[in-house]
PDB file of C-alpha atoms in Angstrom:
ATOM      1  CA  MET A 290      99.269  63.095  74.713  1.00 45.00           C
ATOM      2  CA  PRO A 291      96.780  61.959  78.665  1.00 50.00           C
ATOM      3  CA  THR A 292      97.923  64.831  81.143  1.00 51.00           C
ATOM      4  CA  ALA A 293      98.634  63.230  84.415  1.00 49.00           C
ATOM      5  CA  PRO A 294      95.845  63.274  86.572  1.00 52.00           C
ATOM      6  CA  VAL A 295      96.317  65.690  89.814  1.00 49.00           C
ATOM      7  CA  THR A 296      96.583  64.017  92.956  1.00 56.00           C
ATOM      8  CA  ASP A 297      97.619  66.382  95.014  1.00 62.00           C
ATOM      9  CA  TRP A 298      96.447  70.370  94.257  1.00 66.00           C
ATOM     10  CA  GLY A 299      98.835  71.409  97.292  1.00 66.00           C
ATOM     11  CA  ALA A 300     102.312  70.347  95.709  1.00 67.00           C
ATOM     12  CA  ALA A 301     101.019  70.829  92.624  1.00 65.00           C
ATOM     13  CA  MET A 302     100.965  75.014  93.322  1.00 70.00           C
ATOM     14  CA  LEU A 303     103.692  74.566  95.768  1.00 70.00           C
ATOM     15  CA  THR A 304     105.705  73.793  92.912  1.00 73.00           C
ATOM     16  CA  SER A 305     104.054  76.230  90.346  1.00 71.00           C
ATOM     17  CA  LEU A 306     105.172  78.625  92.770  1.00 70.00           C
ATOM     18  CA  ALA A 307     109.167  77.641  93.229  1.00 70.00           C
ATOM     19  CA  ALA A 308     109.062  77.308  89.255  1.00 70.00           C
ATOM     20  CA  ALA A 309     107.946  81.218  88.872  1.00 68.00           C
ATOM     21  CA  PHE A 310     110.341  82.042  92.028  1.00 64.00           C
ATOM     22  CA  ALA A 311     112.904  80.139  90.138  1.00 70.00           C
ATOM     23  CA  LEU A 312     112.826  81.873  87.193  1.00 67.00           C
ATOM     24  CA  PHE A 313     112.459  85.669  88.277  1.00 67.00           C
ATOM     25  CA  PHE A 314     115.299  85.413  90.994  1.00 68.00           C
ATOM     26  CA  SER A 315     116.988  83.883  87.935  1.00 70.00           C
ATOM     27  CA  ALA A 316     115.948  86.544  85.657  1.00 69.00           C
ATOM     28  CA  ILE A 317     116.624  88.910  88.248  1.00 77.00           C
ATOM     29  CA  PRO A 318     120.922  89.494  87.633  1.00 78.00           C
ATOM     30  CA  LYS A 319     119.512  89.733  83.897  1.00 80.00           C
ATOM     31  CA  ILE A 320     117.243  92.587  85.113  1.00 81.00           C
ATOM     32  CA  LEU A 321     119.634  94.656  87.134  1.00 85.00           C
ATOM     33  CA  GLY A 322     122.325  93.975  84.367  1.00 83.00           C
ATOM     34  CA  PHE A 323     120.012  95.913  82.167  1.00 84.00           C
ATOM     35  CA  ALA A 324     119.284  98.780  84.125  1.00 86.00           C
ATOM     36  CA  VAL A 325     122.852  99.619  85.042  1.00 88.00           C
ATOM     37  CA  ILE A 326     124.500  99.526  81.388  1.00 88.00           C
ATOM     38  CA  LEU A 327     120.754 102.086  80.670  1.00 88.00           C
ATOM     39  CA  ILE A 328     122.116 104.294  83.899  1.00 91.00           C
ATOM     40  CA  VAL A 329     125.906 104.429  82.939  1.00 90.00           C
ATOM     41  CA  GLY A 330     125.217 104.573  78.380  1.00 89.00           C
ATOM     42  CA  TRP A 331     122.370 107.417  79.768  1.00 89.00           C
ATOM     43  CA  PHE A 332     125.507 108.926  81.636  1.00 92.00           C
ATOM     44  CA  ILE A 333     128.375 108.833  79.662  1.00 92.00           C
ATOM     45  CA  ALA A 334     125.887 110.123  76.749  1.00 90.00           C
ATOM     46  CA  SER A 335     124.975 113.210  78.978  1.00 90.00           C
ATOM     47  CA  LEU A 336     128.430 113.671  79.304  1.00 93.00           C
ATOM     48  CA  ILE A 337     129.457 113.452  76.103  1.00 91.00           C
ATOM     49  CA  GLU A 338     126.736 115.951  74.871  1.00 89.00           C
ATOM     50  CA  ARG A 339     128.207 118.202  76.960  1.00 90.00           C
ATOM     51  CA  ALA A 340     131.327 117.733  76.452  1.00 91.00           C
ATOM     52  CA  LEU A 341     131.219 118.248  72.557  1.00 89.00           C
ATOM     53  CA  SER A 342     128.966 120.900  72.367  1.00 88.00           C
ATOM     54  CA  GLY A 343     131.388 123.394  74.500  1.00 89.00           C
ATOM     55  CA  VAL A 344     134.062 121.880  72.294  1.00 90.00           C
ATOM     56  CA  LEU A 345     131.956 123.123  69.381  1.00 87.00           C
ATOM     57  CA  ARG A 346     130.919 126.475  70.949  1.00 87.00           C
ATOM     58  CA  THR A 347     134.715 127.048  71.268  1.00 89.00           C
ATOM     59  CA  ILE A 348     135.512 127.012  68.096  1.00 87.00           C
ATOM     60  CA  ARG A 349     132.704 128.616  66.374  1.00 84.00           C
ATOM     61  CA  PHE A 350     130.796 125.974  64.938  1.00 84.00           C
ATOM     62  CA  ASN A 351     127.973 128.641  65.178  1.00 82.00           C
ATOM     63  CA  ASP A 352     129.166 131.413  63.180  1.00 83.00           C
ATOM     64  CA  LEU A 353     129.812 128.574  60.491  1.00 80.00           C
ATOM     65  CA  ALA A 354     126.225 126.684  60.792  1.00 79.00           C
ATOM     66  CA  GLN A 355     124.732 130.140  60.233  1.00 80.00           C
ATOM     67  CA  ARG A 356     126.560 130.743  57.554  1.00 76.00           C
ATOM     68  CA  SER A 357     125.694 128.016  55.517  1.00 69.00           C
ATOM     69  CA  GLY A 358     121.956 128.337  56.631  1.00 70.00           C
ATOM     70  CA  PHE A 359     122.586 125.521  58.990  1.00 73.00           C
ATOM     71  CA  SER A 360     121.349 127.356  61.505  1.00 77.00           C
ATOM     72  CA  GLU A 361     117.872 128.431  60.222  1.00 74.00           C
ATOM     73  CA  PHE A 362     117.153 124.423  59.486  1.00 72.00           C
ATOM     74  CA  VAL A 363     118.048 123.782  63.169  1.00 75.00           C
ATOM     75  CA  GLN A 364     115.374 126.928  64.472  1.00 76.00           C
ATOM     76  CA  ARG A 365     112.595 125.394  62.185  1.00 72.00           C
ATOM     77  CA  MET A 366     112.974 121.136  62.959  1.00 71.00           C
ATOM     78  CA  GLY A 367     111.571 123.076  66.512  1.00 72.00           C
ATOM     79  CA  VAL A 368     114.718 122.251  69.002  1.00 73.00           C
ATOM     80  CA  ASN A 369     115.003 124.840  71.846  1.00 79.00           C
ATOM     81  CA  THR A 370     119.130 124.569  70.780  1.00 81.00           C
ATOM     82  CA  ASP A 371     121.970 125.605  68.666  1.00 83.00           C
ATOM     83  CA  SER A 372     123.851 124.570  65.890  1.00 82.00           C
ATOM     84  CA  ALA A 373     126.679 122.683  68.174  1.00 84.00           C
ATOM     85  CA  GLY A 374     123.719 121.485  70.994  1.00 85.00           C
ATOM     86  CA  MET A 375     121.575 120.032  67.854  1.00 84.00           C
ATOM     87  CA  ILE A 376     125.195 118.102  67.067  1.00 85.00           C
ATOM     88  CA  GLY A 377     125.302 116.927  70.264  1.00 86.00           C
ATOM     89  CA  LEU A 378     121.741 116.265  70.907  1.00 86.00           C
ATOM     90  CA  VAL A 379     122.730 113.618  67.793  1.00 82.00           C
ATOM     91  CA  VAL A 380     125.992 112.020  69.383  1.00 86.00           C
ATOM     92  CA  LYS A 381     123.991 111.836  72.208  1.00 88.00           C
ATOM     93  CA  TRP A 382     120.898 109.333  70.940  1.00 85.00           C
ATOM     94  CA  PHE A 383     124.006 107.438  69.193  1.00 84.00           C
ATOM     95  CA  ILE A 384     125.099 106.333  72.377  1.00 88.00           C
ATOM     96  CA  ARG A 385     121.791 105.534  74.084  1.00 87.00           C
ATOM     97  CA  LEU A 386     121.509 103.760  71.441  1.00 85.00           C
ATOM     98  CA  ILE A 387     124.188 101.742  71.266  1.00 86.00           C
ATOM     99  CA  ALA A 388     123.521 101.120  75.198  1.00 87.00           C
ATOM    100  CA  LEU A 389     120.671  99.991  74.657  1.00 86.00           C
ATOM    101  CA  VAL A 390     121.919  97.057  71.867  1.00 85.00           C
ATOM    102  CA  VAL A 391     124.437  95.873  74.944  1.00 85.00           C
ATOM    103  CA  ALA A 392     121.668  95.885  77.357  1.00 85.00           C
ATOM    104  CA  PHE A 393     118.948  94.011  75.383  1.00 83.00           C
ATOM    105  CA  ASP A 394     121.924  91.569  75.021  1.00 82.00           C
ATOM    106  CA  ALA A 395     122.168  91.634  78.153  1.00 80.00           C
ATOM    107  CA  LEU A 396     118.711  90.904  79.271  1.00 79.00           C
ATOM    108  CA  GLY A 397     118.272  88.122  76.121  1.00 78.00           C
ATOM    109  CA  LEU A 398     116.264  89.849  73.990  1.00 77.00           C
ATOM    110  CA  PRO A 399     118.148  89.011  70.375  1.00 77.00           C
ATOM    111  CA  ALA A 400     115.182  90.443  68.253  1.00 77.00           C
ATOM    112  CA  VAL A 401     115.184  93.575  70.113  1.00 77.00           C
ATOM    113  CA  SER A 402     118.758  94.561  70.264  1.00 75.00           C
ATOM    114  CA  ASP A 403     118.847  93.564  66.250  1.00 80.00           C
ATOM    115  CA  VAL A 404     115.993  96.044  65.806  1.00 78.00           C
ATOM    116  CA  LEU A 405     118.120  98.681  67.346  1.00 78.00           C
ATOM    117  CA  ARG A 406     121.198  98.061  65.899  1.00 78.00           C
ATOM    118  CA  GLN A 407     119.887  98.775  61.931  1.00 80.00           C
ATOM    119  CA  LEU A 408     119.150 101.733  63.781  1.00 78.00           C
ATOM    120  CA  LEU A 409     122.274 101.940  64.853  1.00 77.00           C
ATOM    121  CA  LEU A 410     123.946 101.612  62.104  1.00 77.00           C
ATOM    122  CA  TRP A 411     121.529 103.734  59.624  1.00 80.00           C
ATOM    123  CA  LEU A 412     122.245 106.415  61.698  1.00 76.00           C
ATOM    124  CA  PRO A 413     125.853 107.239  60.302  1.00 79.00           C
ATOM    125  CA  ASN A 414     124.017 108.134  57.378  1.00 82.00           C
ATOM    126  CA  VAL A 415     121.954 110.895  58.796  1.00 79.00           C
ATOM    127  CA  ILE A 416     125.191 112.388  60.281  1.00 78.00           C
ATOM    128  CA  VAL A 417     126.417 112.407  56.945  1.00 82.00           C
ATOM    129  CA  ALA A 418     123.265 114.196  55.555  1.00 82.00           C
ATOM    130  CA  LEU A 419     123.624 117.239  58.328  1.00 79.00           C
ATOM    131  CA  VAL A 420     127.359 117.931  56.988  1.00 80.00           C
ATOM    132  CA  VAL A 421     125.869 117.792  53.318  1.00 83.00           C
ATOM    133  CA  LEU A 422     123.577 120.481  53.931  1.00 80.00           C
ATOM    134  CA  VAL A 423     126.638 122.598  55.832  1.00 77.00           C
ATOM    135  CA  ILE A 424     128.185 122.422  53.048  1.00 82.00           C
ATOM    136  CA  GLY A 425     126.210 122.319  50.775  1.00 82.00           C
ATOM    137  CA  GLY A 426     124.822 125.694  52.448  1.00 80.00           C
ATOM    138  CA  LEU A 427     128.141 127.327  52.373  1.00 80.00           C
ATOM    139  CA  ALA A 428     128.042 126.136  48.949  1.00 83.00           C
ATOM    140  CA  ALA A 429     125.215 128.569  48.129  1.00 83.00           C
ATOM    141  CA  ARG A 430     126.287 131.490  49.876  1.00 83.00           C
ATOM    142  CA  ALA A 431     129.337 131.602  48.454  1.00 83.00           C
ATOM    143  CA  LEU A 432     127.627 130.908  44.519  1.00 84.00           C
ATOM    144  CA  SER A 433     124.634 133.412  45.390  1.00 85.00           C
ATOM    145  CA  ASN A 434     127.644 136.194  46.581  1.00 85.00           C
ATOM    146  CA  LEU A 435     129.417 135.546  43.212  1.00 85.00           C
ATOM    147  CA  VAL A 436     126.464 135.589  41.175  1.00 82.00           C
ATOM    148  CA  ARG A 437     125.231 138.462  42.652  1.00 83.00           C
ATOM    149  CA  ALA A 438     128.682 140.359  42.515  1.00 83.00           C
ATOM    150  CA  SER A 439     129.228 139.035  38.624  1.00 81.00           C
ATOM    151  CA  ALA A 440     125.607 140.228  37.883  1.00 77.00           C
ATOM    152  CA  ALA A 441     126.338 143.841  39.568  1.00 78.00           C
ATOM    153  CA  GLU A 442     129.714 144.367  37.931  1.00 77.00           C
ATOM    154  CA  ALA A 443     127.658 143.775  34.233  1.00 72.00           C
ATOM    155  CA  GLY A 444     124.716 145.972  35.468  1.00 72.00           C
ATOM    156  CA  LEU A 445     122.166 144.046  34.934  1.00 69.00           C
ATOM    157  CA  SER A 446     119.303 145.079  36.716  1.00 70.00           C
ATOM    158  CA  ASN A 447     118.537 141.507  38.492  1.00 75.00           C
ATOM    159  CA  ALA A 448     121.613 140.594  40.510  1.00 76.00           C
ATOM    160  CA  HIS A 449     119.436 139.527  42.721  1.00 81.00           C
ATOM    161  CA  MET A 450     116.932 137.303  40.813  1.00 82.00           C
ATOM    162  CA  LEU A 451     120.062 135.300  39.745  1.00 79.00           C
ATOM    163  CA  ALA A 452     121.620 134.583  43.307  1.00 82.00           C
ATOM    164  CA  LYS A 453     118.867 133.735  44.758  1.00 84.00           C
ATOM    165  CA  VAL A 454     118.333 131.323  41.911  1.00 81.00           C
ATOM    166  CA  ALA A 455     121.935 129.624  41.696  1.00 82.00           C
ATOM    167  CA  SER A 456     121.405 129.825  46.148  1.00 84.00           C
ATOM    168  CA  VAL A 457     117.871 127.738  45.110  1.00 82.00           C
ATOM    169  CA  LEU A 458     119.663 124.642  42.800  1.00 82.00           C
ATOM    170  CA  VAL A 459     122.892 124.092  44.918  1.00 84.00           C
ATOM    171  CA  TRP A 460     120.362 123.729  47.862  1.00 83.00           C
ATOM    172  CA  ALA A 461     118.111 121.562  45.499  1.00 82.00           C
ATOM    173  CA  PHE A 462     121.171 119.637  44.637  1.00 83.00           C
ATOM    174  CA  ALA A 463     122.671 118.528  48.598  1.00 84.00           C
ATOM    175  CA  ILE A 464     118.891 117.910  49.703  1.00 83.00           C
ATOM    176  CA  VAL A 465     118.340 114.933  46.743  1.00 81.00           C
ATOM    177  CA  VAL A 466     122.266 113.901  48.185  1.00 82.00           C
ATOM    178  CA  ALA A 467     120.893 114.272  51.505  1.00 82.00           C
ATOM    179  CA  VAL A 468     117.672 112.775  50.618  1.00 81.00           C
ATOM    180  CA  ASN A 469     120.139 109.304  48.848  1.00 81.00           C
ATOM    181  CA  GLN A 470     122.224 109.109  51.879  1.00 79.00           C
ATOM    182  CA  ILE A 471     119.419 108.649  53.624  1.00 79.00           C
ATOM    183  CA  GLY A 472     117.785 106.491  51.573  1.00 75.00           C
ATOM    184  CA  ILE A 473     114.115 108.006  52.454  1.00 71.00           C
ATOM    185  CA  ALA A 474     112.458 107.882  48.875  1.00 64.00           C
ATOM    186  CA  THR A 475     115.130 107.694  46.718  1.00 66.00           C
ATOM    187  CA  THR A 476     113.550 107.109  43.683  1.00 74.00           C
ATOM    188  CA  LEU A 477     110.814 109.522  44.030  1.00 70.00           C
ATOM    189  CA  VAL A 478     112.864 112.375  45.242  1.00 68.00           C
ATOM    190  CA  ASN A 479     115.176 111.791  41.792  1.00 69.00           C
ATOM    191  CA  THR A 480     112.740 111.865  39.861  1.00 75.00           C
ATOM    192  CA  LEU A 481     111.292 114.968  41.074  1.00 72.00           C
ATOM    193  CA  PHE A 482     114.466 116.980  40.847  1.00 69.00           C
ATOM    194  CA  MET A 483     114.888 115.657  37.086  1.00 76.00           C
ATOM    195  CA  ALA A 484     111.981 116.849  36.814  1.00 75.00           C
ATOM    196  CA  ILE A 485     112.335 119.826  38.221  1.00 73.00           C
ATOM    197  CA  VAL A 486     115.121 120.461  36.583  1.00 70.00           C
ATOM    198  CA  GLY A 487     113.430 119.561  32.539  1.00 73.00           C
ATOM    199  CA  ALA A 488     110.587 122.310  33.308  1.00 70.00           C
ATOM    200  CA  MET A 489     112.910 124.607  34.020  1.00 69.00           C
ATOM    201  CA  ALA A 490     115.323 124.309  31.128  1.00 70.00           C
ATOM    202  CA  LEU A 491     112.229 123.709  29.088  1.00 71.00           C
ATOM    203  CA  ALA A 492     111.026 127.204  30.270  1.00 66.00           C
ATOM    204  CA  ALA A 493     114.102 128.674  30.034  1.00 64.00           C
ATOM    205  CA  GLY A 494     114.305 127.937  26.125  1.00 67.00           C
ATOM    206  CA  ILE A 495     110.474 128.839  25.625  1.00 68.00           C
ATOM    207  CA  ALA A 496     111.180 132.105  27.508  1.00 62.00           C
ATOM    208  CA  PHE A 497     113.895 132.925  25.328  1.00 61.00           C
ATOM    209  CA  GLY A 498     112.719 131.473  22.289  1.00 62.00           C
ATOM    210  CA  LEU A 499     109.152 134.073  22.516  1.00 59.00           C
ATOM    211  CA  GLY A 500     110.755 136.926  24.356  1.00 56.00           C
ATOM    212  CA  GLY A 501     114.170 136.833  23.461  1.00 58.00           C
ATOM    213  CA  ARG A 502     114.454 136.678  19.588  1.00 62.00           C
ATOM    214  CA  ASP A 503     114.604 140.202  19.531  1.00 66.00           C
ATOM    215  CA  THR A 504     118.251 139.799  21.284  1.00 66.00           C
ATOM    216  CA  ALA A 505     119.466 137.037  20.008  1.00 64.00           C
ATOM    217  CA  ALA A 506     118.993 138.217  16.399  1.00 68.00           C
ATOM    218  CA  GLU A 507     121.020 141.122  18.039  1.00 71.00           C
ATOM    219  CA  ILE A 508     123.341 139.507  19.538  1.00 69.00           C
ATOM    220  CA  VAL A 509     124.205 137.162  16.086  1.00 71.00           C
ATOM    221  CA  ARG A 510     124.288 140.653  14.312  1.00 76.00           C
ATOM    222  CA  LYS A 511     126.573 142.674  16.153  1.00 77.00           C
ATOM    223  CA  TRP A 512     128.730 138.910  15.733  1.00 76.00           C
ATOM    224  CA  TYR A 513     128.530 139.031  12.251  1.00 77.00           C
ATOM    225  CA  VAL A 514     128.992 142.922  11.816  1.00 79.00           C
ATOM    226  CA  LYS A 515     132.657 142.269  13.869  1.00 77.00           C
ATOM    227  CA  ALA A 516     133.058 139.198  12.178  1.00 76.00           C
ATOM    228  CA  GLN A 517     133.016 141.458   8.273  1.00 77.00           C
ATOM    229  CA  GLU A 518     135.102 144.347  10.195  1.00 77.00           C
ATOM    230  CA  GLN A 519     137.915 141.561  11.215  1.00 76.00           C
ATOM    231  CA  SER A 520     137.829 139.857   7.228  1.00 76.00           C
ATOM    232  CA  ASP A 521     137.968 144.074   5.883  1.00 74.00           C
ATOM    233  CA  THR A 522     141.137 144.358   8.446  1.00 78.00           C
ATOM    234  CA  VAL A 523     142.460 141.210   7.097  1.00 73.00           C
ATOM    235  CA  GLN A 524     142.152 141.922   3.465  1.00 77.00           C
ATOM    236  CA  GLN A 525     143.492 145.412   4.004  1.00 78.00           C
ATOM    237  CA  THR A 526     146.556 144.054   5.559  1.00 80.00           C
ATOM    238  CA  LEU A 527     146.840 141.148   3.259  1.00 77.00           C
ATOM    239  CA  GLU A 528     146.536 143.880   0.489  1.00 79.00           C
ATOM    240  CA  ALA A 529     149.448 146.386   1.750  1.00 78.00           C
ATOM    241  CA  ASN A 530     151.617 144.048   2.016  1.00 77.00           C
ATOM    242  CA  LYS A 531     151.599 142.883  -1.195  1.00 78.00           C
ATOM    243  CA  GLU A 532     152.315 146.528  -2.221  1.00 78.00           C
ATOM    244  CA  GLN A 533     155.360 146.312   1.051  1.00 78.00           C
ATOM    245  CA  ARG A 534     156.643 143.494  -0.933  1.00 78.00           C
ATOM    246  CA  ALA A 535     156.581 144.807  -4.708  1.00 76.00           C
ATOM    247  CA  ALA A 536     157.965 147.895  -3.944  1.00 75.00           C
ATOM    248  CA  ASN A 537     161.060 146.017  -2.059  1.00 75.00           C
ATOM    249  CA  GLU A 538     161.456 143.965  -5.407  1.00 74.00           C
ATOM    250  CA  ALA A 539     161.215 147.860  -7.078  1.00 72.00           C
ATOM    251  CA  ALA A 540     164.119 148.679  -5.494  1.00 71.00           C
ATOM    252  CA  GLY A 541     165.904 145.956  -5.526  1.00 66.00           C
ATOM    253  CA  ASN A 542     166.007 146.102  -9.535  1.00 62.00           C
ATOM    254  CA  ALA A 543     166.929 149.472  -9.049  1.00 56.00           C
ATOM    255  CA  GLY A 544     170.139 148.547  -8.095  1.00 52.00           C
ATOM    256  CA  SER A 545     171.360 147.501 -11.612  1.00 50.00           C
ATOM    257  CA  TRP A 546     171.972 150.762 -12.757  1.00 48.00           C
ATOM    258  CA  PRO A 547     174.941 152.477 -12.485  1.00 49.00           C
ATOM    259  CA  MET A 548     176.857 153.914  -9.196  1.00 48.00           C
ATOM    260  CA  GLY A 549     173.751 151.580  -7.293  1.00 46.00           C
ATOM    261  CA  GLY A 550     171.087 154.539  -8.054  1.00 47.00           C
ATOM    262  CA  TYR A 551     168.153 155.532 -10.349  1.00 47.00           C
ATOM    263  CA  PRO A 552     168.836 157.459 -13.960  1.00 52.00           C
ATOM    264  CA  THR A 553     169.646 160.742 -14.065  1.00 50.00           C
ATOM    265  CA  PRO A 554     167.697 163.453 -15.690  1.00 50.00           C
ATOM    266  CA  SER A 555     170.066 163.834 -18.334  1.00 50.00           C
ATOM    267  CA  GLU A 556     170.612 159.651 -18.753  1.00 47.00           C
ATOM    268  CA  LYS A 557     166.786 159.778 -19.342  1.00 47.00           C
ATOM    269  CA  ARG A 558     166.742 162.318 -22.509  1.00 49.00           C
ATOM    270  CA  HIS A 559     166.039 160.551 -25.860  1.00 48.00           C
ATOM    271  CA  PRO A 560     169.526 160.700 -28.435  1.00 49.00           C
ATOM    272  CA  SER A 561     168.298 162.658 -30.935  1.00 49.00           C
ATOM    273  CA  GLU A 562     167.159 165.820 -28.585  1.00 49.00           C
ATOM    274  CA  GLY A 563     170.377 168.483 -28.848  1.00 47.00           C
ATOM    275  CA  ASP A 564     172.649 169.959 -25.850  1.00 44.00           C
TER     276      ASP A 564
END
């Protein structure tokens, strides 16, 4: 399509400037709305973070996090806050993302708001994963104490190692559940977890097969001896019951003699014998 020749350069410049200023002034309300939404959202998010952190510290959430091991996880992340502050920080950025989605919608950039909306829908999975880690830490600590106490009561010398193995297994299971909830490399993590569990089972089987043959044989021998003793006891009980029944039958037959008793010595004498 042929372009119309410019006949008046001054008029063309004025027209371009007028269109640019019209576009700028029409965008000013959107920009102001974007800024206001961000400022209000940032301010509300900070208030909610402080309130939530204060409530969690009041109900001694940090003590629960310390027992579950969540506090160590927060410290390893390098965040300069405690467990309650970490939860408040996550909630604060969740609210700020909501404010960003609303602000970019008001600005007229739906592509950016769509990306932020997908991130916003993913954040609840992160919260659930954190809850799973907290519960997993509590379960690992409780199981570790139970295994340590049971092993010590049983007189085992490696009670601490058994407790550590139980804790590591629970933590591994909790991490797998958390990673599956987040959705990061779920296939790889599940494969690695199954491979580790299989390797541990194989190693335990080989160790028991090579180093525990004598122990297993001793255990089986003790079971066999105990079973034989019980069998002999049952046999003796049956024979005693049989003798008792025979004695009872003999006592019943004795009732047919005169006066219901056994024959007297004089009755047992032969008729040919004299007095």
